[in-house]
DNA sequence: AGCCTTTGACCAGCG
DNA sequence: TCGCTGGTCAAAGGC
């Protein structure tokens, strides 16, 4: 009972943080419309806010649906088992120690350190710089698995790793499972240069860039959908909060973003009674 | 020149 | 113990 109260307090705190960040974004966008800030400047300012806001809301969902107060589970030698997550927040699945992940042939994989999994329509920009160190065709699947480690592993000893596995090739919405292992201990967040060509780890910034880049990367415009639809989908593990922002930023780019309706939709999203 | 991805080889865990 | 598989290493080449 005491734990529930603590978890609720933690969730409220995270939602409050998300609210504050959205208000900052609102101010930023109003500034943009008044002063005509250019897209690159806008992107640089908005990206960290988007990221922090998503993180706060993801944490809150994780807490509310599971009772676990942190997305990251502290443990050594985490084992992950498909189908038995401790909980799911729609976009984030958290695992405790002694869990395993199973491949298509029944083999179980041990993952060292703190691990958590997100499902996404693209291996989005998480604000960190990654270096790809491997790529493996996984038996029983049609897709290869890509292995990334933090760019600052040598310099700063950061042990963070990321594993990207495409799980669906639906033309309108390819789907990826992203497994993170170990927390970042480096200070790499948002230190990349504002290159117009996104790297593999920077898909999340594509929305504000030109269409030709999207075409080169075979990325597709997401269909604008309401937060209610998104939350329903999120509850069934089909979409995540980042997709909301993606959808929102698409509309914003097309000059269709109405701040009042966005805030109304976010309130609607937050109050929707998830069937799970 | 430096950093990146690609890719084949190697190693360790698991059945 | 052995074979299969996933995870990592490191050389090579590209940008």
PDB file of C-alpha atoms in Angstrom, chain A residues 5-6 23 45 49 64-65 101 104 113 117 201 210 218 255:
ATOM      1  CA  UNK A   5       1.312   5.666  -2.837  1.00  0.00           C
ATOM      2  CA  UNK A   6       4.944   6.159  -3.646  1.00  0.00           C
ATOM      3  CA  UNK A  23       4.200  24.306 -21.717  1.00  0.00           C
ATOM      4  CA  UNK A  45      15.574  23.947 -29.200  1.00  0.00           C
ATOM      5  CA  UNK A  49      12.176  19.202 -24.851  1.00  0.00           C
ATOM      6  CA  UNK A  64       0.854   3.503 -13.543  1.00  0.00           C
ATOM      7  CA  UNK A  65       0.491   0.251 -15.437  1.00  0.00           C
ATOM      8  CA  UNK A 101      14.296 -13.311 -24.247  1.00  0.00           C
ATOM      9  CA  UNK A 104      12.129 -18.073 -32.881  1.00  0.00           C
ATOM     10  CA  UNK A 113      23.112  -5.160 -17.105  1.00  0.00           C
ATOM     11  CA  UNK A 117      12.606  -2.827 -24.572  1.00  0.00           C
ATOM     12  CA  UNK A 201      20.505   6.858 -34.711  1.00  0.00           C
ATOM     13  CA  UNK A 210      12.907  17.888 -46.270  1.00  0.00           C
ATOM     14  CA  UNK A 218      12.244   5.042 -47.428  1.00  0.00           C
ATOM     15  CA  UNK A 255       1.188  24.500 -40.682  1.00  0.00           C
TER      16      UNK A 255
END
